[in-house]
Amino acid sequence: MNANEHMEDTCRDSLIVVSGGMDSVTMLYDYKDTIALAVSFDYGSNHNSKEIECAAYHCNLLGIKHIVIPLSFFTKYFKSSLLEGDDAIPEGDYNEDNIHSTVVPFRNGIMLAIAAGIAESNELQRVLIANHGGDHTIYPDCRPDFIKAIDAATQAGTYNHIEVFAPYTNITKSDIARIGARLGIDYSKTWSCYRGGKIHCGRCATCLERRAALKDAGIEDNTQYET
């Protein structure tokens, strides 16, 4: 190993929670030089398998080790339309009345706790998560106060003081897409649709948000939509 290779290895001190959606894939590329390990969680959502396939694709492309952690108990004990089949997913734009059913209670809290344990076990210092400003209204475990609290908890609860690093917390999905445009990310190899069909439905809130973000960023949308 030469000096440059050693320096690169010592900089890889992070674990990323990567779903396979636009946001986490953007962060994967944005922070690729610091990431030693990518973790996806299979918690039984309608679109989980589509997302994980995309996460694996990009990790393989970047040469980043990728593991999948099964959380099968979610479908047994948790209440959310994401876990109940595609017919349960509401259509239309994000708003509290329309999209509240898609909340998976404390999902990020559970996943970040597991990720922190894996990071400590692998002598890593940071856990990266790609929550963003558009999530704040609907998802409590995406908000700045939650990120601050879980960061304090992981730092206090691990020997090497694991940091939860969430640099996209206060920017929009359109801002994230602009970062992706700069990095040359192929967003057709990401998954957003909550219905989890063969192609994106084009009607659920995540599809509509995806379309708007790509348009705002001036990115040609090569996503296949039903409508």
Coordinates of N, CA and C in Angstrom, one line a residue:
M1 N 0.9 -1.2 0.0 CA 0.0 0.0 0.0 C 0.9 1.2 0.0
N2 N 0.6 2.2 -0.9 CA 1.4 3.4 -1.0 C 0.8 4.4 0.0
A3 N 1.5 5.5 0.2 CA 1.1 6.6 1.1 C -0.3 7.1 0.8
N4 N -0.6 7.3 -0.5 CA -1.9 7.9 -0.9 C -3.0 6.9 -0.6
E5 N -2.8 5.6 -0.8 CA -3.8 4.6 -0.5 C -4.1 4.6 1.0
H6 N -3.0 4.7 1.8 CA -3.2 4.7 3.2 C -4.0 5.9 3.7
M7 N -3.7 7.0 3.1 CA -4.4 8.3 3.5 C -5.9 8.1 3.1
E8 N -6.2 7.6 1.9 CA -7.6 7.4 1.5 C -8.3 6.5 2.5
D9 N -7.7 5.4 2.9 CA -8.3 4.4 3.8 C -8.6 5.1 5.2
T10 N -7.7 5.9 5.7 CA -7.9 6.5 7.0 C -9.0 7.5 7.0
C11 N -9.3 8.1 5.8 CA -10.4 9.0 5.7 C -11.8 8.3 5.6
R12 N -11.8 7.0 5.4 CA -13.1 6.3 5.3 C -13.5 5.9 6.7
D13 N -14.2 6.9 7.4 CA -14.5 6.7 8.8 C -16.1 6.6 9.0
S14 N -16.8 6.5 7.8 CA -18.3 6.7 7.9 C -19.0 5.5 7.4
L15 N -20.2 5.3 8.0 CA -21.2 4.3 7.6 C -22.4 5.2 7.1
I16 N -23.0 4.8 6.0 CA -24.2 5.5 5.5 C -25.4 4.5 5.5
V17 N -26.5 5.1 5.9 CA -27.8 4.4 5.8 C -28.3 4.8 4.4
V18 N -28.3 3.8 3.5 CA -28.7 4.1 2.1 C -29.9 3.2 1.7
S19 N -31.0 3.9 1.4 CA -32.2 3.2 1.0 C -32.2 2.8 -0.4
G20 N -31.7 3.6 -1.3 CA -31.8 3.4 -2.7 C -32.6 4.5 -3.4
G21 N -33.1 5.4 -2.6 CA -33.9 6.6 -3.1 C -32.9 7.7 -3.5
M22 N -33.5 8.8 -4.1 CA -32.7 9.9 -4.6 C -31.8 10.5 -3.5
D23 N -32.3 10.7 -2.3 CA -31.6 11.4 -1.3 C -30.4 10.7 -0.8
S24 N -30.6 9.4 -0.4 CA -29.5 8.7 0.1 C -28.4 8.3 -0.9
V25 N -28.9 8.1 -2.2 CA -27.9 7.8 -3.3 C -27.1 9.1 -3.6
T26 N -27.7 10.2 -3.5 CA -27.0 11.5 -3.7 C -25.9 11.6 -2.6
M27 N -26.3 11.3 -1.3 CA -25.3 11.4 -0.3 C -24.2 10.4 -0.4
L28 N -24.6 9.2 -0.9 CA -23.6 8.2 -1.2 C -22.5 8.7 -2.1
Y29 N -22.9 9.4 -3.2 CA -21.9 10.0 -4.1 C -21.2 11.2 -3.5
D30 N -22.0 12.0 -2.8 CA -21.5 13.3 -2.2 C -20.4 13.0 -1.2
Y31 N -20.5 11.9 -0.5 CA -19.5 11.6 0.6 C -18.8 10.3 0.4
K32 N -18.7 9.9 -0.9 CA -18.1 8.5 -1.2 C -16.7 8.4 -0.7
D33 N -15.9 9.4 -0.6 CA -14.5 9.3 -0.2 C -14.4 9.1 1.3
T34 N -15.5 9.2 2.1 CA -15.4 9.1 3.5 C -16.1 7.8 3.9
I35 N -16.8 7.1 3.0 CA -17.7 6.0 3.4 C -17.0 4.6 3.3
A36 N -17.0 3.9 4.4 CA -16.4 2.6 4.4 C -17.5 1.5 4.3
L37 N -18.7 1.8 4.7 CA -19.7 0.8 4.7 C -21.1 1.4 4.4
A38 N -21.9 0.8 3.6 CA -23.3 1.2 3.3 C -24.2 0.2 3.9
V39 N -25.3 0.6 4.6 CA -26.3 -0.3 5.2 C -27.7 0.0 4.7
S40 N -28.4 -1.0 4.2 CA -29.8 -0.9 3.8 C -30.6 -1.7 4.8
F41 N -31.8 -1.4 5.1 CA -32.7 -2.1 6.0 C -33.9 -2.7 5.2
D42 N -34.1 -3.9 5.3 CA -35.2 -4.6 4.7 C -36.3 -4.8 5.8
Y43 N -37.2 -3.8 5.8 CA -38.2 -3.7 6.8 C -39.6 -4.1 6.3
G44 N -39.7 -4.6 5.1 CA -40.9 -5.1 4.5 C -41.9 -4.1 3.9
S45 N -41.4 -2.9 3.6 CA -42.2 -1.9 2.9 C -42.6 -2.4 1.5
N46 N -43.6 -1.7 0.9 CA -44.0 -2.1 -0.4 C -42.9 -1.9 -1.4
H47 N -42.0 -0.9 -1.2 CA -41.0 -0.6 -2.2 C -39.6 -1.0 -1.8
N48 N -39.5 -1.7 -0.7 CA -38.2 -2.0 -0.1 C -37.3 -2.7 -1.1
S49 N -37.8 -3.8 -1.8 CA -36.9 -4.5 -2.7 C -36.4 -3.7 -3.9
K50 N -37.3 -2.8 -4.4 CA -36.9 -1.9 -5.5 C -35.8 -1.0 -5.0
E51 N -35.9 -0.4 -3.8 CA -34.9 0.5 -3.3 C -33.6 -0.2 -3.0
I52 N -33.7 -1.4 -2.4 CA -32.4 -2.1 -2.1 C -31.6 -2.5 -3.3
E53 N -32.4 -2.8 -4.4 CA -31.7 -3.2 -5.6 C -31.0 -2.0 -6.2
C54 N -31.5 -0.8 -6.0 CA -30.9 0.5 -6.5 C -29.7 0.8 -5.6
A55 N -29.8 0.6 -4.3 CA -28.7 0.9 -3.4 C -27.5 0.0 -3.7
A56 N -27.8 -1.3 -3.9 CA -26.7 -2.3 -4.3 C -26.0 -1.9 -5.6
Y57 N -26.8 -1.4 -6.5 CA -26.3 -1.0 -7.8 C -25.2 0.1 -7.7
H58 N -25.6 1.1 -6.9 CA -24.7 2.3 -6.8 C -23.5 1.9 -5.9
C59 N -23.7 1.2 -4.9 CA -22.6 0.8 -4.0 C -21.6 -0.1 -4.8
N60 N -22.1 -1.0 -5.6 CA -21.2 -1.8 -6.5 C -20.4 -0.9 -7.4
L61 N -21.1 0.1 -8.0 CA -20.5 1.0 -9.0 C -19.4 1.8 -8.3
L62 N -19.5 2.2 -7.0 CA -18.5 3.0 -6.3 C -17.5 2.1 -5.6
G63 N -17.7 0.8 -5.5 CA -16.8 -0.1 -4.8 C -16.9 0.1 -3.3
I64 N -18.1 0.4 -2.8 CA -18.4 0.5 -1.4 C -19.1 -0.7 -0.9
K65 N -18.6 -1.3 0.2 CA -19.2 -2.5 0.7 C -20.7 -2.2 1.2
H66 N -21.6 -3.1 0.8 CA -23.0 -2.9 1.1 C -23.6 -4.1 1.8
I67 N -24.3 -3.9 2.9 CA -24.9 -5.0 3.6 C -26.4 -4.6 3.8
V68 N -27.2 -5.7 3.9 CA -28.7 -5.5 4.1 C -29.0 -6.1 5.4
I69 N -29.7 -5.4 6.3 CA -30.1 -5.8 7.6 C -31.6 -6.1 7.6
P70 N -32.0 -7.3 7.9 CA -33.4 -7.7 7.9 C -34.1 -7.2 9.2
L71 N -35.3 -6.5 9.0 CA -36.1 -6.0 10.1 C -37.5 -6.5 9.9
S72 N -37.6 -7.8 9.8 CA -38.9 -8.4 9.4 C -40.0 -8.2 10.5
F73 N -39.6 -7.9 11.7 CA -40.6 -7.6 12.8 C -41.5 -6.4 12.5
F74 N -41.0 -5.5 11.7 CA -41.8 -4.3 11.4 C -43.2 -4.6 10.9
T75 N -43.3 -5.5 9.9 CA -44.6 -5.8 9.3 C -45.5 -6.5 10.4
K76 N -45.0 -7.1 11.4 CA -45.8 -7.7 12.4 C -46.3 -6.8 13.5
Y77 N -45.5 -5.8 13.9 CA -45.8 -5.0 15.0 C -46.0 -3.5 14.7
F78 N -45.7 -3.0 13.5 CA -45.8 -1.6 13.2 C -47.0 -1.3 12.3
K79 N -47.6 -0.2 12.5 CA -48.8 0.2 11.7 C -48.3 1.3 10.7
S80 N -48.4 1.1 9.4 CA -48.1 2.1 8.4 C -48.7 1.6 7.1
S81 N -49.2 2.5 6.2 CA -49.6 2.0 4.9 C -48.5 1.6 4.1
L82 N -47.2 1.9 4.4 CA -46.1 1.4 3.7 C -45.9 -0.1 3.8
L83 N -46.5 -0.6 4.9 CA -46.4 -2.0 5.2 C -47.6 -2.9 4.8
E84 N -48.6 -2.2 4.1 CA -49.9 -2.8 4.0 C -50.3 -3.1 2.5
G85 N -49.3 -3.0 1.6 CA -49.7 -3.2 0.2 C -49.9 -1.9 -0.6
D86 N -49.8 -1.9 -1.9 CA -49.8 -0.7 -2.6 C -51.2 0.0 -2.6
D87 N -52.3 -0.7 -2.5 CA -53.6 -0.1 -2.4 C -53.8 0.8 -1.3
A88 N -53.0 0.7 -0.2 CA -53.1 1.5 1.0 C -52.4 2.9 0.9
I89 N -51.6 3.0 -0.2 CA -50.9 4.3 -0.4 C -51.7 5.4 -0.9
P90 N -51.8 6.5 -0.3 CA -52.6 7.6 -0.8 C -52.0 8.3 -2.0
E91 N -52.8 8.9 -2.8 CA -52.3 9.6 -4.0 C -52.3 11.1 -3.7
G92 N -51.6 11.9 -4.5 CA -51.6 13.3 -4.4 C -50.4 13.9 -3.6
D93 N -50.3 15.2 -3.5 CA -49.2 15.9 -3.0 C -49.1 15.6 -1.5
Y94 N -47.8 15.9 -0.9 CA -47.6 15.8 0.5 C -48.4 16.8 1.2
N95 N -49.2 16.4 2.2 CA -49.8 17.2 3.2 C -50.1 16.3 4.4
E96 N -50.3 16.9 5.6 CA -50.4 16.0 6.8 C -51.6 15.1 6.7
D97 N -52.7 15.5 6.2 CA -53.9 14.6 6.1 C -53.7 13.5 5.1
N98 N -53.0 13.8 4.0 CA -52.9 12.9 2.9 C -51.8 11.8 3.1
I99 N -50.7 12.2 3.8 CA -49.6 11.3 3.7 C -49.2 10.8 5.1
H100 N -50.0 11.2 6.2 CA -49.6 10.7 7.5 C -49.6 9.2 7.7
S101 N -50.5 8.5 6.9 CA -50.5 7.1 7.0 C -49.2 6.4 6.6
T102 N -48.4 7.1 5.9 CA -47.1 6.4 5.4 C -46.0 6.5 6.5
V103 N -46.2 7.2 7.6 CA -45.2 7.2 8.6 C -45.1 5.8 9.2
V104 N -43.8 5.4 9.3 CA -43.5 4.1 10.0 C -42.9 4.6 11.3
P105 N -43.6 4.3 12.5 CA -43.2 4.9 13.7 C -41.8 4.7 14.1
F106 N -41.1 5.8 14.4 CA -39.7 5.8 14.9 C -38.7 4.9 14.0
R107 N -39.0 4.8 12.7 CA -38.2 4.0 11.8 C -36.7 4.5 11.8
N108 N -36.5 5.8 11.7 CA -35.2 6.3 11.7 C -34.4 6.1 13.0
G109 N -35.2 6.2 14.1 CA -34.6 6.0 15.4 C -34.1 4.6 15.5
I110 N -34.9 3.6 15.1 CA -34.5 2.2 15.2 C -33.3 2.0 14.3
M111 N -33.4 2.4 13.0 CA -32.3 2.2 12.1 C -31.0 2.9 12.5
L112 N -31.1 4.1 13.0 CA -29.9 4.8 13.4 C -29.2 4.1 14.6
A113 N -30.0 3.6 15.5 CA -29.5 2.9 16.7 C -28.7 1.6 16.2
I114 N -29.3 0.9 15.3 CA -28.6 -0.3 14.7 C -27.3 0.1 14.0
A115 N -27.5 1.2 13.2 CA -26.3 1.6 12.4 C -25.2 2.1 13.3
A116 N -25.5 2.7 14.4 CA -24.5 3.2 15.3 C -23.7 2.0 15.9
G117 N -24.5 0.9 16.3 CA -23.9 -0.3 16.8 C -22.9 -0.9 15.8
I118 N -23.4 -0.9 14.5 CA -22.5 -1.5 13.5 C -21.3 -0.7 13.2
A119 N -21.5 0.7 13.3 CA -20.4 1.6 13.1 C -19.3 1.4 14.2
E120 N -19.8 1.3 15.4 CA -18.8 1.1 16.5 C -18.1 -0.3 16.4
S121 N -18.9 -1.3 16.0 CA -18.3 -2.6 15.8 C -17.2 -2.6 14.7
N122 N -17.3 -1.7 13.8 CA -16.4 -1.6 12.7 C -15.4 -0.4 12.8
E123 N -15.3 0.1 14.0 CA -14.4 1.2 14.4 C -14.6 2.4 13.5
L124 N -15.8 2.7 13.1 CA -16.2 3.9 12.3 C -16.7 5.0 13.2
Q125 N -16.6 6.2 12.8 CA -16.9 7.4 13.6 C -18.2 8.1 13.3
R126 N -18.8 7.9 12.1 CA -20.0 8.7 11.8 C -21.0 7.8 11.1
V127 N -22.3 8.1 11.4 CA -23.4 7.5 10.6 C -24.0 8.6 9.8
L128 N -24.1 8.4 8.5 CA -24.7 9.4 7.6 C -26.1 9.0 7.3
I129 N -27.0 10.0 7.3 CA -28.4 9.8 7.0 C -28.9 11.0 6.1
A130 N -29.7 10.7 5.1 CA -30.1 11.7 4.1 C -31.5 12.3 4.3
N131 N -31.9 12.5 5.5 CA -33.2 13.2 5.7 C -33.1 14.6 5.2
H132 N -34.2 15.3 4.8 CA -34.1 16.6 4.3 C -35.3 17.5 4.7
G133 N -35.2 18.8 4.4 CA -36.2 19.7 4.9 C -37.6 19.4 4.5
G134 N -37.8 18.8 3.4 CA -39.2 18.5 3.0 C -39.9 17.4 3.8
D135 N -39.1 16.7 4.6 CA -39.6 15.6 5.4 C -40.1 16.1 6.8
H136 N -39.8 17.4 7.1 CA -40.0 17.8 8.5 C -41.5 17.8 8.9
T137 N -42.4 18.3 8.0 CA -43.8 18.4 8.4 C -44.4 17.1 8.8
I138 N -44.1 16.0 8.0 CA -44.8 14.8 8.2 C -44.1 13.8 9.1
Y139 N -42.7 13.7 9.0 CA -42.0 12.7 9.7 C -41.2 13.2 10.9
P140 N -41.6 12.9 12.1 CA -41.0 13.5 13.3 C -39.5 13.0 13.4
D141 N -39.2 11.8 12.9 CA -37.8 11.4 13.0 C -36.9 11.8 11.9
C142 N -37.3 12.9 11.2 CA -36.5 13.5 10.2 C -36.1 15.0 10.6
R143 N -36.7 15.4 11.7 CA -36.6 16.8 12.0 C -35.3 17.2 12.7
P144 N -34.9 18.4 12.7 CA -33.6 18.8 13.3 C -33.5 18.5 14.8
D145 N -34.6 18.6 15.5 CA -34.6 18.3 16.9 C -34.3 16.8 17.2
F146 N -34.9 16.0 16.3 CA -34.7 14.6 16.5 C -33.2 14.2 16.1
I147 N -32.7 14.8 15.0 CA -31.3 14.5 14.6 C -30.4 14.9 15.7
K148 N -30.6 16.1 16.3 CA -29.8 16.6 17.4 C -29.8 15.6 18.6
A149 N -31.0 15.1 18.9 CA -31.2 14.2 20.1 C -30.5 12.9 19.8
I150 N -30.7 12.3 18.6 CA -30.2 11.0 18.4 C -28.7 11.1 18.2
D151 N -28.1 12.2 17.8 CA -26.7 12.4 17.7 C -26.1 12.4 19.1
A152 N -26.8 13.1 20.0 CA -26.4 13.2 21.4 C -26.4 11.8 22.0
A153 N -27.4 11.0 21.7 CA -27.6 9.7 22.3 C -26.5 8.7 21.8
T154 N -26.2 8.7 20.5 CA -25.2 7.8 20.0 C -23.8 8.2 20.4
Q155 N -23.5 9.5 20.6 CA -22.2 10.0 21.1 C -22.1 9.6 22.5
A156 N -23.2 9.7 23.3 CA -23.1 9.3 24.7 C -23.1 7.8 25.0
G157 N -23.7 7.1 24.0 CA -23.9 5.7 24.2 C -22.9 4.7 23.6
T158 N -21.8 5.3 23.0 CA -20.8 4.5 22.3 C -19.4 4.9 22.8
Y159 N -18.5 3.9 22.9 CA -17.2 4.2 23.4 C -16.4 5.2 22.5
N160 N -16.6 5.1 21.2 CA -15.9 6.0 20.3 C -16.8 7.2 19.9
H161 N -17.9 7.5 20.6 CA -18.7 8.7 20.4 C -19.2 8.8 18.9
I162 N -19.9 7.9 18.5 CA -20.4 7.9 17.1 C -21.3 9.1 16.9
E163 N -21.0 9.8 15.8 CA -21.7 11.0 15.4 C -22.8 10.6 14.3
V164 N -24.0 11.2 14.5 CA -25.0 11.1 13.4 C -24.9 12.3 12.6
F165 N -24.5 12.2 11.4 CA -24.2 13.3 10.5 C -25.3 13.4 9.4
A166 N -26.1 14.5 9.4 CA -27.2 14.7 8.5 C -27.2 16.0 7.8
P167 N -26.2 16.2 6.9 CA -26.0 17.5 6.3 C -27.1 18.0 5.4
Y168 N -28.1 17.2 5.0 CA -29.2 17.6 4.2 C -30.4 18.0 5.0
T169 N -30.3 18.0 6.3 CA -31.5 18.2 7.1 C -32.3 19.5 6.8
N170 N -31.6 20.6 6.4 CA -32.3 21.8 6.2 C -32.3 22.3 4.8
I171 N -32.1 21.4 3.8 CA -32.2 21.7 2.4 C -33.4 21.0 1.8
T172 N -33.8 21.3 0.6 CA -34.9 20.7 0.0 C -34.5 19.6 -0.9
K173 N -35.5 18.8 -1.4 CA -35.2 17.7 -2.3 C -34.7 18.3 -3.6
S174 N -35.2 19.4 -4.0 CA -34.7 20.1 -5.2 C -33.2 20.4 -5.1
D175 N -32.8 20.9 -3.9 CA -31.4 21.2 -3.6 C -30.6 19.9 -3.8
I176 N -31.1 18.8 -3.2 CA -30.4 17.5 -3.3 C -30.2 17.1 -4.8
A177 N -31.3 17.3 -5.6 CA -31.2 17.0 -7.0 C -30.2 17.8 -7.7
R178 N -30.0 19.1 -7.3 CA -29.0 19.9 -7.9 C -27.6 19.4 -7.5
I179 N -27.4 18.9 -6.3 CA -26.1 18.3 -6.0 C -25.9 17.1 -6.9
G180 N -26.9 16.3 -7.1 CA -26.8 15.1 -7.9 C -26.5 15.4 -9.3
A181 N -27.1 16.5 -9.8 CA -26.8 17.0 -11.2 C -25.3 17.3 -11.3
R182 N -24.8 18.0 -10.3 CA -23.3 18.3 -10.3 C -22.5 17.1 -10.3
L183 N -22.9 16.1 -9.6 CA -22.1 14.9 -9.4 C -22.4 13.9 -10.6
G184 N -23.3 14.2 -11.5 CA -23.6 13.3 -12.6 C -24.3 12.0 -12.3
I185 N -25.2 12.0 -11.3 CA -25.8 10.8 -10.8 C -26.9 10.4 -11.8
D186 N -27.0 9.2 -12.1 CA -28.1 8.6 -12.9 C -29.3 8.3 -12.0
Y187 N -30.3 9.2 -11.9 CA -31.4 9.0 -11.0 C -32.4 8.0 -11.5
S188 N -32.2 7.6 -12.8 CA -33.1 6.5 -13.3 C -32.8 5.2 -12.5
K189 N -31.7 5.1 -11.9 CA -31.3 4.0 -11.1 C -31.5 4.2 -9.6
T190 N -32.6 5.0 -9.3 CA -33.0 5.2 -7.9 C -34.5 4.9 -7.9
W191 N -35.0 4.7 -6.7 CA -36.5 4.4 -6.5 C -37.1 5.3 -5.5
S192 N -38.3 5.8 -5.8 CA -39.0 6.7 -4.9 C -40.4 6.2 -4.6
C193 N -41.1 5.6 -5.6 CA -42.5 5.3 -5.5 C -42.9 4.4 -4.3
Y194 N -43.8 4.8 -3.4 CA -44.3 4.1 -2.3 C -45.1 2.8 -2.6
R195 N -45.6 2.8 -3.8 CA -46.4 1.6 -4.2 C -45.6 0.4 -4.5
G196 N -44.4 0.6 -5.0 CA -43.5 -0.6 -5.2 C -43.9 -1.5 -6.4
G197 N -44.5 -0.9 -7.4 CA -44.9 -1.7 -8.6 C -43.6 -1.9 -9.5
K198 N -43.9 -2.4 -10.7 CA -42.8 -2.6 -11.6 C -42.2 -1.3 -12.1
I199 N -43.0 -0.3 -12.2 CA -42.4 1.1 -12.5 C -43.1 2.0 -11.5
H200 N -42.6 3.3 -11.5 CA -43.1 4.3 -10.6 C -44.6 4.6 -11.0
C201 N -45.5 4.8 -10.0 CA -46.9 5.0 -10.4 C -47.1 6.4 -10.9
G202 N -46.3 7.4 -10.5 CA -46.4 8.7 -10.9 C -47.5 9.5 -10.2
R203 N -48.2 8.9 -9.3 CA -49.4 9.6 -8.6 C -49.2 9.8 -7.1
C204 N -48.4 9.0 -6.5 CA -48.3 9.1 -5.0 C -47.4 10.3 -4.7
A205 N -47.4 10.7 -3.5 CA -46.7 11.9 -3.1 C -45.2 11.9 -3.4
T206 N -44.6 10.7 -3.2 CA -43.1 10.6 -3.4 C -42.8 10.7 -4.9
C207 N -43.7 10.2 -5.8 CA -43.5 10.3 -7.2 C -43.6 11.8 -7.6
L208 N -44.6 12.4 -7.1 CA -44.8 13.8 -7.4 C -43.7 14.7 -7.0
E209 N -43.2 14.4 -5.8 CA -42.0 15.1 -5.2 C -40.8 14.9 -6.1
R210 N -40.6 13.7 -6.5 CA -39.5 13.3 -7.3 C -39.5 14.1 -8.6
R211 N -40.7 14.1 -9.3 CA -40.8 14.8 -10.6 C -40.5 16.3 -10.4
A212 N -41.0 16.9 -9.4 CA -40.8 18.3 -9.1 C -39.4 18.6 -8.9
A213 N -38.7 17.8 -8.1 CA -37.3 18.0 -7.8 C -36.4 17.9 -9.0
L214 N -36.6 16.9 -9.8 CA -35.8 16.8 -11.0 C -36.0 17.9 -12.0
K215 N -37.3 18.4 -12.1 CA -37.6 19.5 -12.9 C -36.9 20.8 -12.4
D216 N -37.0 21.0 -11.1 CA -36.4 22.2 -10.5 C -34.9 22.2 -10.8
A217 N -34.3 21.0 -10.7 CA -32.8 20.9 -10.9 C -32.4 20.9 -12.4
G218 N -33.4 20.9 -13.3 CA -33.1 20.9 -14.7 C -32.5 19.6 -15.2
I219 N -33.0 18.5 -14.5 CA -32.5 17.2 -14.9 C -33.6 16.5 -15.7
E220 N -33.2 15.9 -16.9 CA -34.1 15.2 -17.7 C -34.6 14.0 -16.9
D221 N -35.9 13.8 -16.8 CA -36.5 12.8 -16.0 C -36.7 11.5 -16.8
N222 N -35.8 10.6 -16.6 CA -35.9 9.3 -17.4 C -36.6 8.2 -16.6
T223 N -37.2 8.6 -15.6 CA -38.0 7.6 -14.8 C -39.2 7.1 -15.6
Q224 N -39.5 5.8 -15.5 CA -40.7 5.3 -16.1 C -41.8 5.4 -15.1
Y225 N -42.9 6.1 -15.6 CA -44.1 6.3 -14.7 C -45.3 5.6 -15.4
E226 N -46.2 5.1 -14.6 CA -47.5 4.6 -15.1 C -48.3 5.7 -15.8
T227 N -48.3 6.9 -15.1 CA -49.1 8.0 -15.6 C -48.3 9.3 -15.4

